[in-house]
Amino acid sequence: MFLKIICKIKKGLAGCSSLFYRKIVDRIDDNEDGYLTTEELKNWIKRVQKRYIYENVAKVWKDYDLNKDDKIAWEEYKQATYGYYLENPEEFQDATDRHSFKKMLPRDERRFKTADLDGDLVATREEFTAFLHPEEFEHMKNIVVLETLEDIDKNGDGFVDQDEYIADMFANEEGGPEPDWVITEREQFSDFRDLNKDGKMDKEEIQHWILPQDYDHALAEARHLVYESDVDKDQKLTKEEVLDNWNMFVGSQATNYGEDLTRNHDEL
């Protein structure tokens, strides 16, 4: 379906322009003045992001709500995810697999308990959403930071040094010289990641890195779209400017990377 739409767009937008007008441009234009502003694009991107998260939870909900009570208890999640491993540990002879299960089970339990605000070990949809998408919830940020630290901190000292930071992105298995982008990342670590200049990142510095308080992803995306598509530089986009730069919108969060182009009008 998506490929058919792309083909239509490439053939002069025949048949697709009205679809894009109705389903995307008109929906983003909150005040219906015929223009898209950075603020309208930012708000739309945030709505698309939130919709994606809740749709993702809805898709997997039935896999974990084993007793169909519209809640997911920790025991239900554990059984659905780790039940076979717990009941048949002898079949997991591979040391890597066995280690992964042993590591992930307590980690999931810790995250589940953090998401479970009332402490009853039973997750509502909102609590389960926080469990699956912790980066979107303020009370889950410490878990996101802790899990990032645990993933990268290979020597277990509770910090991320420069070599661990690089190793998470690049494995120099051949032992040759590092590429230029790796050298740049080392400079980034020294100049911007290691804020107190002690040669390593602590939890606060990791949070500043992965969850920066002064950076709005939706706003940055909106500004980028306006900058690239605003031909007359009036800080707002006409429908024609959007359609002339359709390929950028298809690859953007504003259309959920093109997925919204295939939706029915009522779904948006």
Short mmCIF file of C-alpha atoms in Angstrom, two decimals:
data_model
loop_
_atom_site.label_atom_id
_atom_site.label_comp_id
_atom_site.label_asym_id
_atom_site.label_seq_id
_atom_site.Cartn_x
_atom_site.Cartn_y
_atom_site.Cartn_z
CA MET A 1 0.00 0.00 0.00
CA PHE A 2 2.72 2.46 1.01
CA LEU A 3 4.76 1.72 -2.13
CA LYS A 4 1.71 2.38 -4.30
CA ILE A 5 1.30 5.78 -2.69
CA ILE A 6 4.97 6.60 -3.18
CA CYS A 7 4.70 5.63 -6.84
CA LYS A 8 1.71 7.93 -7.26
CA ILE A 9 3.57 10.79 -5.67
CA LYS A 10 6.54 10.25 -7.95
CA LYS A 11 4.22 10.35 -10.96
CA GLY A 12 3.35 13.99 -10.39
CA LEU A 13 1.38 13.52 -7.15
CA ALA A 14 -1.63 12.43 -9.21
CA GLY A 15 -4.17 10.87 -6.91
CA CYS A 16 -2.01 11.45 -3.87
CA SER A 17 -2.05 15.24 -3.47
CA SER A 18 -5.65 15.36 -2.29
CA LEU A 19 -4.95 12.47 0.08
CA PHE A 20 -2.02 14.32 1.60
CA TYR A 21 -3.99 17.61 1.72
CA ARG A 22 -6.89 16.07 3.64
CA LYS A 23 -5.11 13.64 5.88
CA ILE A 24 -1.95 15.43 6.88
CA VAL A 25 -1.74 19.10 5.99
CA ASP A 26 -5.31 20.01 6.97
CA ARG A 27 -4.99 18.08 10.22
CA ILE A 28 -1.78 19.82 11.22
CA ASP A 29 -3.24 23.27 10.45
CA ASP A 30 -4.93 23.82 13.82
CA ASN A 31 -6.22 27.33 13.15
CA GLU A 32 -7.26 26.45 9.58
CA ASP A 33 -5.55 29.47 8.03
CA GLY A 34 -3.98 27.45 5.22
CA TYR A 35 -0.45 27.58 6.64
CA LEU A 36 1.63 25.29 8.83
CA THR A 37 3.72 26.96 11.51
CA THR A 38 6.56 25.52 13.56
CA GLU A 39 4.28 25.42 16.61
CA GLU A 40 1.55 23.53 14.73
CA LEU A 41 4.09 21.05 13.39
CA LYS A 42 5.59 20.57 16.86
CA ASN A 43 2.17 19.90 18.40
CA TRP A 44 1.28 17.48 15.62
CA ILE A 45 4.55 15.54 15.98
CA LYS A 46 3.94 15.20 19.71
CA ARG A 47 0.45 13.84 19.02
CA VAL A 48 1.82 11.37 16.46
CA GLN A 49 4.47 10.20 18.92
CA LYS A 50 1.92 9.70 21.68
CA ARG A 51 -0.45 7.87 19.34
CA TYR A 52 2.34 5.54 18.25
CA ILE A 53 3.15 4.67 21.86
CA TYR A 54 -0.43 3.86 22.82
CA GLU A 55 -1.01 1.90 19.62
CA ASN A 56 2.10 -0.14 20.38
CA VAL A 57 0.78 -0.95 23.85
CA ALA A 58 -2.61 -1.91 22.42
CA LYS A 59 -1.00 -4.33 19.96
CA VAL A 60 0.79 -6.32 22.66
CA TRP A 61 -1.76 -5.96 25.44
CA LYS A 62 -3.58 -9.24 24.75
CA ASP A 63 -0.29 -11.16 24.83
CA TYR A 64 0.21 -10.28 28.49
CA ASP A 65 -3.31 -9.82 29.87
CA LEU A 66 -3.71 -13.56 30.29
CA ASN A 67 -6.84 -13.47 32.47
CA LYS A 68 -8.50 -10.76 30.34
CA ASP A 69 -9.26 -8.42 33.24
CA ASP A 70 -7.86 -5.38 31.38
CA LYS A 71 -4.88 -5.24 33.72
CA ILE A 72 -1.49 -6.90 33.58
CA ALA A 73 -0.08 -8.32 36.78
CA TRP A 74 3.66 -8.81 37.14
CA GLU A 75 3.07 -12.56 37.37
CA GLU A 76 1.20 -12.47 34.05
CA TYR A 77 4.00 -10.59 32.35
CA LYS A 78 6.64 -12.86 33.87
CA GLN A 79 4.79 -15.98 32.77
CA ALA A 80 4.24 -14.71 29.23
CA THR A 81 7.83 -13.53 28.83
CA TYR A 82 9.92 -15.89 30.94
CA GLY A 83 7.59 -18.79 31.66
CA TYR A 84 9.22 -21.30 29.34
CA TYR A 85 12.69 -20.44 30.62
CA LEU A 86 11.60 -20.72 34.26
CA GLU A 87 9.88 -24.07 33.67
CA ASN A 88 12.59 -25.56 31.44
CA PRO A 89 15.94 -24.10 32.55
CA GLU A 90 17.76 -27.26 31.47
CA GLU A 91 17.02 -26.46 27.84
CA PHE A 92 19.00 -23.24 28.05
CA GLN A 93 22.46 -24.69 27.81
CA ASP A 94 23.92 -21.76 25.89
CA ALA A 95 25.71 -19.60 28.45
CA THR A 96 24.84 -16.38 26.61
CA ASP A 97 21.11 -17.14 26.51
CA ARG A 98 21.09 -18.27 30.12
CA HIS A 99 22.92 -15.12 31.20
CA SER A 100 20.52 -12.90 29.21
CA PHE A 101 17.44 -14.39 30.85
CA LYS A 102 18.96 -14.19 34.33
CA LYS A 103 19.90 -10.57 33.73
CA MET A 104 16.67 -9.42 32.10
CA LEU A 105 14.19 -10.96 34.54
CA PRO A 106 15.19 -8.91 37.63
CA ARG A 107 15.70 -5.88 35.42
CA ASP A 108 12.16 -6.14 34.07
CA GLU A 109 10.80 -6.67 37.56
CA ARG A 110 12.56 -3.54 38.80
CA ARG A 111 11.19 -1.51 35.88
CA PHE A 112 7.69 -2.95 36.36
CA LYS A 113 7.69 -2.00 40.04
CA THR A 114 8.82 1.54 39.20
CA ALA A 115 6.04 1.92 36.65
CA ASP A 116 3.49 0.48 39.13
CA LEU A 117 2.75 3.69 40.99
CA ASP A 118 0.27 2.22 43.47
CA GLY A 119 2.55 -0.70 44.30
CA ASP A 120 -0.01 -3.47 43.83
CA LEU A 121 2.10 -5.32 41.20
CA VAL A 122 -0.78 -4.98 38.75
CA ALA A 123 -0.36 -2.55 35.87
CA THR A 124 -3.13 -0.46 34.41
CA ARG A 125 -2.76 0.54 30.75
CA GLU A 126 -1.05 3.76 31.75
CA GLU A 127 1.33 1.97 34.10
CA PHE A 128 2.09 -0.67 31.47
CA THR A 129 2.73 2.07 28.94
CA ALA A 130 5.29 3.54 31.34
CA PHE A 131 6.84 0.09 31.68
CA LEU A 132 7.20 -0.38 27.91
CA HIS A 133 8.13 3.24 27.10
CA PRO A 134 9.88 4.57 30.20
CA GLU A 135 11.61 7.38 28.32
CA GLU A 136 8.22 9.10 27.92
CA PHE A 137 7.43 9.33 31.65
CA GLU A 138 9.04 11.62 34.19
CA HIS A 139 8.90 9.11 37.04
CA MET A 140 10.70 6.50 34.88
CA LYS A 141 13.74 8.61 33.95
CA ASN A 142 15.92 7.20 36.72
CA ILE A 143 15.27 3.71 35.37
CA VAL A 144 16.23 4.78 31.84
CA VAL A 145 19.48 6.23 33.16
CA LEU A 146 20.23 3.20 35.34
CA GLU A 147 19.60 0.74 32.51
CA THR A 148 21.81 2.78 30.17
CA LEU A 149 24.57 2.78 32.77
CA GLU A 150 24.29 -0.96 33.28
CA ASP A 151 24.44 -1.62 29.54
CA ILE A 152 27.57 0.46 28.92
CA ASP A 153 29.48 0.14 32.20
CA LYS A 154 31.44 -3.01 31.44
CA ASN A 155 33.85 -2.83 34.38
CA GLY A 156 31.02 -2.39 36.87
CA ASP A 157 32.42 0.66 38.64
CA GLY A 158 29.18 2.62 38.37
CA PHE A 159 30.48 5.07 35.78
CA VAL A 160 30.93 5.25 32.00
CA ASP A 161 34.46 6.11 30.95
CA GLN A 162 35.45 7.24 27.48
CA ASP A 163 36.46 3.78 26.25
CA GLU A 164 33.14 2.29 27.42
CA TYR A 165 31.29 5.15 25.74
CA ILE A 166 33.08 4.47 22.45
CA ALA A 167 32.77 0.69 22.74
CA ASP A 168 29.00 1.05 22.86
CA MET A 169 29.13 2.51 19.34
CA PHE A 170 32.26 1.07 17.75
CA ALA A 171 34.17 -2.18 18.14
CA ASN A 172 37.67 -1.90 16.73
CA GLU A 173 38.05 -5.62 16.14
CA GLU A 174 40.79 -5.25 13.53
CA GLY A 175 42.93 -3.09 15.76
CA GLY A 176 43.51 -0.45 13.09
CA PRO A 177 43.20 3.32 13.37
CA GLU A 178 39.87 4.69 14.52
CA PRO A 179 37.65 6.35 11.92
CA ASP A 180 37.25 10.11 12.02
CA TRP A 181 33.74 9.91 13.44
CA VAL A 182 35.05 7.92 16.42
CA ILE A 183 37.72 10.53 17.06
CA THR A 184 34.97 13.16 16.94
CA GLU A 185 32.91 11.16 19.46
CA ARG A 186 35.90 11.03 21.81
CA GLU A 187 36.06 14.81 21.59
CA GLN A 188 32.31 14.98 22.23
CA PHE A 189 32.80 12.87 25.36
CA SER A 190 35.53 15.14 26.69
CA ASP A 191 33.89 18.42 25.74
CA PHE A 192 30.17 17.79 26.30
CA ARG A 193 29.47 14.45 28.02
CA ASP A 194 31.97 14.58 30.88
CA LEU A 195 30.66 17.78 32.43
CA ASN A 196 32.85 17.77 35.55
CA LYS A 197 35.94 16.69 33.58
CA ASP A 198 36.82 13.71 35.78
CA GLY A 199 37.20 11.34 32.82
CA LYS A 200 33.89 9.50 33.28
CA MET A 201 30.14 10.00 33.27
CA ASP A 202 28.08 9.55 36.42
CA LYS A 203 24.30 9.09 36.46
CA GLU A 204 23.59 12.82 36.33
CA GLU A 205 25.84 13.25 33.30
CA ILE A 206 24.29 10.21 31.61
CA GLN A 207 20.83 11.73 32.11
CA HIS A 208 22.02 15.01 30.61
CA TRP A 209 23.28 13.01 27.62
CA ILE A 210 20.32 10.74 26.87
CA LEU A 211 17.46 12.81 28.35
CA PRO A 212 18.53 16.44 27.93
CA GLN A 213 16.16 18.86 29.61
CA ASP A 214 16.92 21.69 27.19
CA TYR A 215 16.21 19.75 23.99
CA ASP A 216 12.76 19.19 22.51
CA HIS A 217 12.90 16.53 19.78
CA ALA A 218 9.51 17.50 18.36
CA LEU A 219 10.45 21.18 18.20
CA ALA A 220 13.77 20.37 16.54
CA GLU A 221 12.01 18.23 13.93
CA ALA A 222 9.41 20.94 13.29
CA ARG A 223 12.07 23.61 12.86
CA HIS A 224 13.97 21.36 10.47
CA LEU A 225 10.88 20.76 8.32
CA VAL A 226 10.07 24.47 8.13
CA TYR A 227 13.67 25.44 7.39
CA GLU A 228 13.99 22.91 4.55
CA SER A 229 10.56 23.52 3.00
CA ASP A 230 9.92 27.24 3.53
CA VAL A 231 10.81 28.57 0.06
CA ASP A 232 9.71 32.17 0.64
CA LYS A 233 11.19 32.23 4.17
CA ASP A 234 8.08 33.59 5.86
CA GLN A 235 8.39 31.07 8.72
CA LYS A 236 5.28 29.12 7.68
CA LEU A 237 4.48 26.53 5.05
CA THR A 238 1.81 26.54 2.38
CA LYS A 239 0.36 23.27 1.16
CA GLU A 240 2.35 23.73 -2.03
CA GLU A 241 5.60 24.06 -0.10
CA VAL A 242 4.83 20.88 1.83
CA LEU A 243 3.96 18.94 -1.32
CA ASP A 244 7.01 20.24 -3.17
CA ASN A 245 9.10 18.71 -0.41
CA TRP A 246 6.99 15.58 0.13
CA ASN A 247 10.00 13.29 0.43
CA MET A 248 11.17 15.04 3.58
CA PHE A 249 7.72 14.72 5.18
CA VAL A 250 7.46 11.05 4.22
CA GLY A 251 10.72 10.48 6.12
CA SER A 252 9.60 12.54 9.10
CA GLN A 253 7.91 11.91 12.43
CA ALA A 254 5.23 14.31 11.21
CA THR A 255 3.82 11.45 9.12
CA ASN A 256 5.17 8.70 11.38
CA TYR A 257 7.70 8.04 8.60
CA GLY A 258 5.04 7.77 5.91
CA GLU A 259 2.64 5.52 7.80
CA ASP A 260 -0.03 8.22 8.08
CA LEU A 261 -0.21 8.41 4.29
CA THR A 262 -1.77 4.94 4.26
CA ARG A 263 -4.31 5.53 7.03
CA ASN A 264 -8.00 6.08 6.58
CA HIS A 265 -9.10 9.64 7.24
CA ASP A 266 -11.02 8.74 10.39
CA GLU A 267 -7.96 7.12 11.95
CA LEU A 268 -5.90 10.29 12.05
#
